[in-house]
């Protein structure tokens, strides 16, 4: 008799949340014991009377959850959650390594990361060969100045602008 695999598979998904509620949505999901990830970055904000360092969402309007299919509707029933990011009607699975790379980028000392929603022309595949992001593979979509390289995260339609020295990257493939 053949054994049936009853292991429950967990995947990362991107969620679209109500405007400016990323932290509240993240807190509610954690309260429900649902693994979630809200990439935050410290930014200096200027008010009329003062300056202050604040933690801002790296990708405004989005958070990530690592769930199995049984938790899908529980996530949707949470306050502040608008929908899963979908492609052709199906929630898009975000590869574990892309979430790991986001976490790695944010662990850098004073990371200078810009996120943009621009659509870039296909380029060469690169690999980071030294430095804190070693092992990162991505599509080189733009070079801004000497040190900033845009790396495409295709699943959510965003690109991460990461400061990487040119000597720390190499081309690892051909143009599309």
Short mmCIF file of N, CA and C in Angstrom, two decimals:
data_model
loop_
_atom_site.label_atom_id
_atom_site.label_comp_id
_atom_site.label_asym_id
_atom_site.label_seq_id
_atom_site.Cartn_x
_atom_site.Cartn_y
_atom_site.Cartn_z
N UNK A 1 0.83 -1.17 0.00
CA UNK A 1 0.00 0.00 0.00
C UNK A 1 0.88 1.25 0.00
N UNK A 2 0.54 2.23 -0.83
CA UNK A 2 1.32 3.46 -0.99
C UNK A 2 0.99 4.45 0.12
N UNK A 3 2.04 5.07 0.67
CA UNK A 3 1.84 6.09 1.70
C UNK A 3 1.44 7.40 1.04
N UNK A 4 0.52 8.10 1.65
CA UNK A 4 0.09 9.42 1.16
C UNK A 4 0.83 10.48 1.94
N UNK A 5 1.41 11.42 1.21
CA UNK A 5 2.14 12.51 1.85
C UNK A 5 1.14 13.50 2.43
N UNK A 6 1.11 13.57 3.75
CA UNK A 6 0.17 14.47 4.42
C UNK A 6 0.85 15.74 4.93
N UNK A 7 2.11 15.95 4.52
CA UNK A 7 2.83 17.16 4.94
C UNK A 7 2.12 18.39 4.38
N UNK A 8 2.03 19.39 5.21
CA UNK A 8 1.39 20.63 4.79
C UNK A 8 2.46 21.56 4.25
N UNK A 9 2.25 22.07 3.06
CA UNK A 9 3.21 22.93 2.39
C UNK A 9 2.94 24.40 2.73
N UNK A 10 3.98 25.09 3.16
CA UNK A 10 3.89 26.52 3.46
C UNK A 10 4.59 27.30 2.35
N UNK A 11 3.96 28.36 1.88
CA UNK A 11 4.52 29.22 0.85
C UNK A 11 4.36 30.68 1.26
N UNK A 12 5.23 31.52 0.71
CA UNK A 12 5.14 32.96 0.90
C UNK A 12 4.22 33.55 -0.15
N UNK A 13 3.40 34.50 0.26
CA UNK A 13 2.50 35.22 -0.64
C UNK A 13 2.58 36.71 -0.31
N UNK A 14 2.34 37.54 -1.30
CA UNK A 14 2.27 38.98 -1.09
C UNK A 14 0.80 39.38 -0.91
N UNK A 15 0.56 40.27 0.04
CA UNK A 15 -0.79 40.77 0.31
C UNK A 15 -0.84 42.25 0.05
N UNK A 16 -1.93 42.71 -0.52
CA UNK A 16 -2.18 44.13 -0.67
C UNK A 16 -3.03 44.55 0.52
N UNK A 17 -2.61 45.61 1.23
CA UNK A 17 -3.33 46.06 2.43
C UNK A 17 -3.86 47.46 2.22
N UNK A 18 -4.80 47.85 3.08
CA UNK A 18 -5.35 49.21 3.01
C UNK A 18 -4.24 50.22 3.21
N UNK A 19 -4.42 51.38 2.62
CA UNK A 19 -3.42 52.43 2.65
C UNK A 19 -2.98 52.76 4.08
N UNK A 20 -1.68 52.77 4.28
CA UNK A 20 -1.04 53.13 5.55
C UNK A 20 -1.43 52.25 6.73
N UNK A 21 -1.77 50.99 6.47
CA UNK A 21 -2.13 50.08 7.56
C UNK A 21 -1.19 48.86 7.63
N UNK A 22 -0.03 48.96 7.00
CA UNK A 22 0.88 47.82 6.94
C UNK A 22 1.24 47.30 8.34
N UNK A 23 1.58 48.20 9.25
CA UNK A 23 1.99 47.78 10.60
C UNK A 23 0.82 47.17 11.37
N UNK A 24 -0.37 47.73 11.22
CA UNK A 24 -1.55 47.18 11.90
C UNK A 24 -1.89 45.80 11.36
N UNK A 25 -1.83 45.63 10.04
CA UNK A 25 -2.12 44.33 9.43
C UNK A 25 -1.10 43.29 9.89
N UNK A 26 0.17 43.69 9.92
CA UNK A 26 1.24 42.79 10.36
C UNK A 26 1.01 42.35 11.81
N UNK A 27 0.67 43.30 12.68
CA UNK A 27 0.42 42.99 14.10
C UNK A 27 -0.76 42.04 14.26
N UNK A 28 -1.83 42.26 13.49
CA UNK A 28 -2.99 41.39 13.60
C UNK A 28 -2.67 39.96 13.13
N UNK A 29 -1.92 39.84 12.06
CA UNK A 29 -1.54 38.50 11.58
C UNK A 29 -0.66 37.79 12.60
N UNK A 30 0.25 38.52 13.22
CA UNK A 30 1.08 37.92 14.27
C UNK A 30 0.24 37.49 15.46
N UNK A 31 -0.76 38.29 15.83
CA UNK A 31 -1.67 37.94 16.91
C UNK A 31 -2.40 36.62 16.59
N UNK A 32 -2.75 36.43 15.31
CA UNK A 32 -3.42 35.20 14.87
C UNK A 32 -2.44 34.03 14.69
N UNK A 33 -1.17 34.26 15.02
CA UNK A 33 -0.12 33.24 14.89
C UNK A 33 0.13 32.86 13.43
N UNK A 34 -0.02 33.83 12.53
CA UNK A 34 0.27 33.63 11.11
C UNK A 34 1.61 34.29 10.82
N UNK A 35 2.55 33.51 10.27
CA UNK A 35 3.87 34.06 9.98
C UNK A 35 3.76 35.14 8.91
N UNK A 36 4.24 36.32 9.26
CA UNK A 36 4.19 37.43 8.31
C UNK A 36 5.51 38.19 8.35
N UNK A 37 5.75 38.93 7.28
CA UNK A 37 6.98 39.70 7.15
C UNK A 37 6.63 41.05 6.56
N UNK A 38 6.97 42.08 7.30
CA UNK A 38 6.78 43.46 6.85
C UNK A 38 8.16 44.09 6.77
N UNK A 39 8.71 44.23 5.55
CA UNK A 39 10.02 44.86 5.43
C UNK A 39 9.94 46.34 5.77
N UNK A 40 10.69 46.75 6.78
CA UNK A 40 10.71 48.14 7.23
C UNK A 40 12.10 48.72 7.05
N UNK A 41 12.15 50.03 6.79
CA UNK A 41 13.42 50.72 6.65
C UNK A 41 13.36 52.02 7.43
N UNK A 42 14.44 52.32 8.15
CA UNK A 42 14.52 53.58 8.90
C UNK A 42 14.78 54.72 7.94
N UNK A 43 13.95 55.78 8.06
CA UNK A 43 14.11 56.97 7.22
C UNK A 43 14.00 58.20 8.10
N UNK A 44 14.77 59.21 7.74
CA UNK A 44 14.71 60.48 8.44
C UNK A 44 13.59 61.31 7.83
N UNK A 45 12.60 61.68 8.64
CA UNK A 45 11.45 62.46 8.16
C UNK A 45 11.52 63.87 8.74
N UNK A 46 11.17 64.83 7.91
CA UNK A 46 11.21 66.23 8.30
C UNK A 46 9.78 66.73 8.53
N UNK A 47 9.54 67.29 9.70
CA UNK A 47 8.30 68.01 9.98
C UNK A 47 8.66 69.49 10.06
N UNK A 48 7.66 70.33 10.21
CA UNK A 48 7.93 71.77 10.24
C UNK A 48 8.78 72.16 11.46
N UNK A 49 8.63 71.42 12.56
CA UNK A 49 9.33 71.80 13.79
C UNK A 49 10.46 70.84 14.19
N UNK A 50 10.60 69.70 13.51
CA UNK A 50 11.61 68.73 13.92
C UNK A 50 11.89 67.70 12.85
N UNK A 51 12.97 66.95 13.08
CA UNK A 51 13.30 65.79 12.25
C UNK A 51 13.24 64.57 13.15
N UNK A 52 12.83 63.44 12.56
CA UNK A 52 12.71 62.24 13.37
C UNK A 52 12.97 61.01 12.50
N UNK A 53 13.65 60.02 13.08
CA UNK A 53 13.85 58.75 12.40
C UNK A 53 12.59 57.90 12.62
N UNK A 54 12.03 57.38 11.53
CA UNK A 54 10.83 56.54 11.62
C UNK A 54 11.04 55.28 10.79
N UNK A 55 10.33 54.23 11.18
CA UNK A 55 10.37 52.98 10.42
C UNK A 55 9.22 53.01 9.42
N UNK A 56 9.58 52.97 8.14
CA UNK A 56 8.60 53.05 7.06
C UNK A 56 8.59 51.73 6.30
N UNK A 57 7.42 51.32 5.78
CA UNK A 57 7.39 50.11 4.95
C UNK A 57 8.28 50.29 3.72
N UNK A 58 9.07 49.28 3.42
CA UNK A 58 9.94 49.32 2.25
C UNK A 58 9.10 49.32 0.97
N UNK A 59 8.02 48.55 0.98
CA UNK A 59 7.12 48.47 -0.17
C UNK A 59 5.74 48.89 0.32
N UNK A 60 5.41 50.16 0.20
CA UNK A 60 4.13 50.64 0.73
C UNK A 60 2.94 49.88 0.15
N UNK A 61 2.02 49.49 1.05
CA UNK A 61 0.80 48.81 0.63
C UNK A 61 0.89 47.30 0.58
N UNK A 62 2.06 46.74 0.91
CA UNK A 62 2.25 45.29 0.81
C UNK A 62 2.86 44.71 2.08
N UNK A 63 2.46 43.50 2.42
CA UNK A 63 3.14 42.68 3.42
C UNK A 63 3.18 41.26 2.87
N UNK A 64 3.95 40.41 3.51
CA UNK A 64 4.11 39.04 3.05
C UNK A 64 3.67 38.08 4.15
N UNK A 65 3.06 36.97 3.76
CA UNK A 65 2.68 35.93 4.71
C UNK A 65 3.19 34.58 4.22
N UNK A 66 3.54 33.74 5.17
CA UNK A 66 3.95 32.36 4.87
C UNK A 66 2.88 31.46 5.46
N UNK A 67 2.05 30.91 4.58
CA UNK A 67 0.88 30.14 5.03
C UNK A 67 0.74 28.85 4.23
N UNK A 68 -0.15 28.00 4.74
CA UNK A 68 -0.57 26.84 3.97
C UNK A 68 -1.98 27.13 3.46
N UNK A 69 -2.50 26.25 2.65
CA UNK A 69 -3.82 26.50 2.04
C UNK A 69 -4.93 26.61 3.07
N UNK A 70 -4.77 25.98 4.25
CA UNK A 70 -5.82 26.04 5.28
C UNK A 70 -5.95 27.44 5.90
N UNK A 71 -4.88 28.23 5.84
CA UNK A 71 -4.88 29.57 6.45
C UNK A 71 -5.29 30.68 5.47
N UNK A 72 -5.51 30.33 4.23
CA UNK A 72 -5.79 31.31 3.17
C UNK A 72 -6.96 32.22 3.53
N UNK A 73 -8.11 31.64 3.89
CA UNK A 73 -9.29 32.45 4.17
C UNK A 73 -9.19 33.18 5.52
N UNK A 74 -8.46 32.60 6.46
CA UNK A 74 -8.23 33.29 7.73
C UNK A 74 -7.47 34.60 7.50
N UNK A 75 -6.52 34.57 6.59
CA UNK A 75 -5.76 35.78 6.25
C UNK A 75 -6.69 36.81 5.63
N UNK A 76 -7.52 36.39 4.70
CA UNK A 76 -8.44 37.32 4.02
C UNK A 76 -9.46 37.93 4.97
N UNK A 77 -9.79 37.22 6.05
CA UNK A 77 -10.77 37.73 7.01
C UNK A 77 -10.15 38.70 8.01
N UNK A 78 -8.85 38.93 7.90
CA UNK A 78 -8.17 39.85 8.80
C UNK A 78 -8.50 41.29 8.42
N UNK A 79 -8.55 42.14 9.42
CA UNK A 79 -8.74 43.57 9.16
C UNK A 79 -7.56 44.09 8.35
N UNK A 80 -7.78 45.08 7.56
CA UNK A 80 -6.77 45.80 6.80
C UNK A 80 -6.28 45.07 5.55
N UNK A 81 -6.58 43.78 5.39
CA UNK A 81 -6.13 43.02 4.22
C UNK A 81 -7.13 43.23 3.09
N UNK A 82 -6.62 43.66 1.94
CA UNK A 82 -7.48 43.85 0.78
C UNK A 82 -7.55 42.58 -0.07
N UNK A 83 -6.38 42.02 -0.43
CA UNK A 83 -6.37 40.83 -1.28
C UNK A 83 -4.97 40.27 -1.38
N UNK A 84 -4.90 39.05 -1.88
CA UNK A 84 -3.63 38.46 -2.26
C UNK A 84 -3.24 39.04 -3.62
N UNK A 85 -1.96 39.14 -3.89
CA UNK A 85 -1.50 39.52 -5.22
C UNK A 85 -1.70 38.29 -6.10
N UNK A 86 -2.42 38.48 -7.19
CA UNK A 86 -2.80 37.35 -8.05
C UNK A 86 -2.27 37.53 -9.46
N UNK A 87 -2.11 36.40 -10.12
CA UNK A 87 -1.81 36.37 -11.54
C UNK A 87 -2.74 35.34 -12.16
N UNK A 88 -3.53 35.78 -13.10
CA UNK A 88 -4.53 34.94 -13.75
C UNK A 88 -5.45 34.27 -12.72
N UNK A 89 -5.84 35.04 -11.70
CA UNK A 89 -6.80 34.57 -10.71
C UNK A 89 -6.24 33.72 -9.59
N UNK A 90 -4.94 33.45 -9.60
CA UNK A 90 -4.33 32.58 -8.59
C UNK A 90 -3.32 33.40 -7.79
N UNK A 91 -3.34 33.23 -6.45
CA UNK A 91 -2.38 33.92 -5.60
C UNK A 91 -0.96 33.52 -6.00
N UNK A 92 -0.10 34.52 -6.16
CA UNK A 92 1.27 34.29 -6.62
C UNK A 92 2.14 33.84 -5.45
N UNK A 93 2.84 32.73 -5.64
CA UNK A 93 3.78 32.23 -4.64
C UNK A 93 5.09 32.99 -4.82
N UNK A 94 5.60 33.54 -3.71
CA UNK A 94 6.88 34.24 -3.72
C UNK A 94 7.94 33.22 -3.28
N UNK A 95 8.97 33.00 -4.09
CA UNK A 95 10.01 32.03 -3.70
C UNK A 95 10.66 32.42 -2.37
N UNK A 96 10.94 31.41 -1.55
CA UNK A 96 11.57 31.63 -0.25
C UNK A 96 12.84 32.48 -0.37
N UNK A 97 13.64 32.22 -1.43
CA UNK A 97 14.92 32.93 -1.53
C UNK A 97 14.72 34.43 -1.75
N UNK A 98 13.62 34.86 -2.36
CA UNK A 98 13.40 36.29 -2.53
C UNK A 98 13.07 36.96 -1.20
N UNK A 99 12.31 36.28 -0.36
CA UNK A 99 12.04 36.82 0.98
C UNK A 99 13.35 36.85 1.78
N UNK A 100 14.14 35.78 1.67
CA UNK A 100 15.43 35.74 2.37
C UNK A 100 16.33 36.88 1.93
N UNK A 101 16.35 37.20 0.62
CA UNK A 101 17.17 38.30 0.12
C UNK A 101 16.67 39.65 0.63
N UNK A 102 15.36 39.83 0.69
CA UNK A 102 14.83 41.07 1.26
C UNK A 102 15.29 41.23 2.71
N UNK A 103 15.20 40.14 3.48
CA UNK A 103 15.63 40.18 4.88
C UNK A 103 17.13 40.47 4.97
N UNK A 104 17.91 39.86 4.08
CA UNK A 104 19.35 40.07 4.07
C UNK A 104 19.69 41.51 3.73
N UNK A 105 19.01 42.08 2.75
CA UNK A 105 19.25 43.48 2.38
C UNK A 105 18.98 44.41 3.56
N UNK A 106 17.91 44.14 4.30
CA UNK A 106 17.52 45.01 5.41
C UNK A 106 18.43 44.85 6.63
N UNK A 107 19.19 43.74 6.69
CA UNK A 107 20.11 43.53 7.81
C UNK A 107 21.42 44.28 7.64
N UNK A 108 21.67 44.81 6.43
CA UNK A 108 22.90 45.56 6.20
C UNK A 108 22.95 46.76 7.12
N UNK A 109 24.16 47.18 7.47
CA UNK A 109 24.31 48.38 8.27
C UNK A 109 23.98 49.58 7.38
N UNK A 110 23.06 50.40 7.81
CA UNK A 110 22.61 51.57 7.05
C UNK A 110 22.25 51.23 5.61
N UNK A 111 21.32 50.29 5.40
CA UNK A 111 20.98 49.96 4.02
C UNK A 111 20.33 51.14 3.32
N UNK A 112 20.74 51.36 2.09
CA UNK A 112 20.14 52.43 1.30
C UNK A 112 19.39 51.75 0.16
N UNK A 113 18.14 51.43 0.40
CA UNK A 113 17.34 50.69 -0.56
C UNK A 113 16.19 51.56 -1.01
N UNK A 114 16.03 51.68 -2.30
CA UNK A 114 14.88 52.38 -2.87
C UNK A 114 14.05 51.35 -3.60
N UNK A 115 12.74 51.39 -3.41
CA UNK A 115 11.85 50.48 -4.13
C UNK A 115 11.04 51.29 -5.12
N UNK A 116 10.94 50.78 -6.33
CA UNK A 116 10.23 51.49 -7.37
C UNK A 116 9.29 50.54 -8.11
N UNK A 117 8.24 51.07 -8.68
CA UNK A 117 7.26 50.28 -9.40
C UNK A 117 7.45 50.40 -10.92
N UNK A 118 8.58 50.97 -11.32
CA UNK A 118 8.83 51.14 -12.74
C UNK A 118 8.91 49.79 -13.44
N UNK A 119 8.50 49.77 -14.71
CA UNK A 119 8.67 48.58 -15.53
C UNK A 119 9.98 48.75 -16.29
N UNK A 120 10.90 47.80 -16.10
CA UNK A 120 12.21 47.91 -16.70
C UNK A 120 12.33 46.97 -17.90
N UNK A 121 13.19 47.33 -18.83
CA UNK A 121 13.49 46.46 -19.95
C UNK A 121 14.32 45.29 -19.44
N UNK A 122 14.14 44.11 -20.02
CA UNK A 122 14.94 42.95 -19.60
C UNK A 122 16.42 43.22 -19.78
N UNK A 123 17.24 42.69 -18.85
CA UNK A 123 18.69 42.88 -18.92
C UNK A 123 19.43 41.61 -18.60
N UNK A 124 20.67 41.77 -18.22
CA UNK A 124 21.50 40.62 -17.92
C UNK A 124 21.26 40.14 -16.50
N UNK A 125 21.43 38.84 -16.31
CA UNK A 125 21.34 38.27 -14.97
C UNK A 125 22.67 38.53 -14.27
N UNK A 126 22.59 38.91 -12.98
CA UNK A 126 23.81 39.17 -12.21
C UNK A 126 23.82 38.31 -10.97
N UNK A 127 25.02 38.19 -10.43
CA UNK A 127 25.21 37.49 -9.16
C UNK A 127 26.12 38.36 -8.32
N UNK A 128 25.78 38.52 -7.04
CA UNK A 128 26.63 39.26 -6.12
C UNK A 128 27.69 38.28 -5.64
N UNK A 129 28.96 38.64 -5.85
CA UNK A 129 30.05 37.69 -5.57
C UNK A 129 30.81 38.00 -4.28
N UNK A 130 30.55 39.18 -3.68
CA UNK A 130 31.15 39.47 -2.38
C UNK A 130 30.33 40.55 -1.69
N UNK A 131 30.60 40.72 -0.41
CA UNK A 131 29.85 41.70 0.37
C UNK A 131 28.67 41.06 1.09
N UNK A 132 27.85 41.88 1.77
CA UNK A 132 26.78 41.34 2.60
C UNK A 132 25.66 40.66 1.82
N UNK A 133 25.54 40.91 0.53
CA UNK A 133 24.48 40.29 -0.27
C UNK A 133 25.00 39.14 -1.12
N UNK A 134 26.14 38.58 -0.76
CA UNK A 134 26.75 37.50 -1.54
C UNK A 134 25.72 36.40 -1.83
N UNK A 135 25.73 35.95 -3.06
CA UNK A 135 24.82 34.88 -3.46
C UNK A 135 23.53 35.37 -4.08
N UNK A 136 23.24 36.66 -4.00
CA UNK A 136 22.02 37.20 -4.57
C UNK A 136 22.08 37.13 -6.09
N UNK A 137 21.05 36.56 -6.69
CA UNK A 137 20.92 36.51 -8.15
C UNK A 137 19.74 37.38 -8.53
N UNK A 138 19.87 38.09 -9.60
CA UNK A 138 18.75 38.91 -10.05
C UNK A 138 19.02 39.45 -11.44
N UNK A 139 18.03 40.14 -11.93
CA UNK A 139 18.15 40.75 -13.26
C UNK A 139 18.58 42.19 -13.08
N UNK A 140 19.68 42.54 -13.74
CA UNK A 140 20.16 43.91 -13.71
C UNK A 140 19.25 44.73 -14.60
N UNK A 141 18.56 45.67 -13.99
CA UNK A 141 17.59 46.45 -14.75
C UNK A 141 18.00 47.90 -14.92
N UNK A 142 18.90 48.38 -14.06
CA UNK A 142 19.33 49.76 -14.20
C UNK A 142 20.56 50.00 -13.34
N UNK A 143 21.42 50.84 -13.82
CA UNK A 143 22.57 51.29 -13.04
C UNK A 143 22.39 52.78 -12.83
N UNK A 144 22.46 53.19 -11.57
CA UNK A 144 22.27 54.60 -11.23
C UNK A 144 23.54 55.07 -10.53
N UNK A 145 24.33 55.83 -11.23
CA UNK A 145 25.59 56.28 -10.66
C UNK A 145 26.59 55.13 -10.63
N UNK A 146 27.54 55.22 -9.71
CA UNK A 146 28.59 54.20 -9.63
C UNK A 146 28.17 52.97 -8.85
N UNK A 147 27.33 53.14 -7.82
CA UNK A 147 27.13 52.07 -6.86
C UNK A 147 25.73 51.48 -6.77
N UNK A 148 24.73 52.07 -7.40
CA UNK A 148 23.38 51.57 -7.25
C UNK A 148 22.98 50.71 -8.43
N UNK A 149 22.47 49.54 -8.10
CA UNK A 149 22.03 48.59 -9.12
C UNK A 149 20.60 48.21 -8.81
N UNK A 150 19.73 48.25 -9.81
CA UNK A 150 18.34 47.82 -9.62
C UNK A 150 18.26 46.34 -9.93
N UNK A 151 17.68 45.58 -9.01
CA UNK A 151 17.51 44.14 -9.17
C UNK A 151 16.03 43.85 -9.17
N UNK A 152 15.56 43.16 -10.17
CA UNK A 152 14.13 42.93 -10.35
C UNK A 152 13.63 41.76 -9.52
N UNK A 153 12.53 41.98 -8.79
CA UNK A 153 11.81 40.95 -8.06
C UNK A 153 10.49 40.75 -8.80
N UNK A 154 10.47 39.89 -9.77
CA UNK A 154 9.38 39.80 -10.73
C UNK A 154 8.03 39.43 -10.13
N UNK A 155 7.98 38.61 -9.10
CA UNK A 155 6.72 38.09 -8.62
C UNK A 155 5.76 39.15 -8.13
N UNK A 156 6.26 40.26 -7.60
CA UNK A 156 5.35 41.28 -7.09
C UNK A 156 5.38 42.55 -7.92
N UNK A 157 6.10 42.54 -9.03
CA UNK A 157 6.09 43.68 -9.92
C UNK A 157 6.87 44.87 -9.42
N UNK A 158 7.81 44.67 -8.54
CA UNK A 158 8.64 45.75 -8.00
C UNK A 158 10.09 45.45 -8.28
N UNK A 159 10.90 46.47 -8.25
CA UNK A 159 12.34 46.31 -8.34
C UNK A 159 12.95 46.93 -7.11
N UNK A 160 13.98 46.32 -6.60
CA UNK A 160 14.67 46.85 -5.43
C UNK A 160 15.94 47.54 -5.89
N UNK A 161 16.12 48.80 -5.53
CA UNK A 161 17.32 49.53 -5.87
C UNK A 161 18.28 49.36 -4.70
N UNK A 162 19.36 48.63 -4.93
CA UNK A 162 20.29 48.28 -3.87
C UNK A 162 21.65 48.86 -4.19
N UNK A 163 22.30 49.42 -3.18
CA UNK A 163 23.63 49.97 -3.38
C UNK A 163 24.64 48.85 -3.29
N UNK A 164 25.27 48.55 -4.41
CA UNK A 164 26.27 47.48 -4.48
C UNK A 164 27.44 48.02 -5.30
N UNK A 165 28.65 47.82 -4.82
CA UNK A 165 29.83 48.22 -5.59
C UNK A 165 29.93 47.36 -6.84
N UNK A 166 30.29 47.97 -7.95
CA UNK A 166 30.40 47.25 -9.21
C UNK A 166 31.36 46.06 -9.11
N UNK A 167 32.39 46.20 -8.30
CA UNK A 167 33.36 45.10 -8.15
C UNK A 167 32.77 43.89 -7.42
N UNK A 168 31.61 44.08 -6.77
CA UNK A 168 30.99 42.98 -6.02
C UNK A 168 29.97 42.19 -6.84
N UNK A 169 29.81 42.54 -8.12
CA UNK A 169 28.85 41.80 -8.94
C UNK A 169 29.53 41.28 -10.19
N UNK A 170 28.93 40.25 -10.76
CA UNK A 170 29.38 39.75 -12.06
C UNK A 170 28.16 39.32 -12.83
N UNK A 171 28.27 39.36 -14.12
CA UNK A 171 27.17 38.90 -14.97
C UNK A 171 27.18 37.38 -14.96
N UNK A 172 26.01 36.80 -14.79
CA UNK A 172 25.93 35.35 -14.68
C UNK A 172 25.10 34.72 -15.79
N UNK A 173 24.66 35.50 -16.75
CA UNK A 173 23.86 34.93 -17.84
C UNK A 173 23.77 35.87 -19.00
N UNK A 174 22.93 35.53 -19.94
CA UNK A 174 22.75 36.32 -21.15
C UNK A 174 21.54 37.21 -21.03
N UNK A 175 21.45 38.20 -21.90
CA UNK A 175 20.28 39.04 -21.98
C UNK A 175 19.09 38.23 -22.44
N UNK A 176 17.88 38.62 -21.99
CA UNK A 176 16.67 37.95 -22.42
C UNK A 176 16.40 38.26 -23.88
#
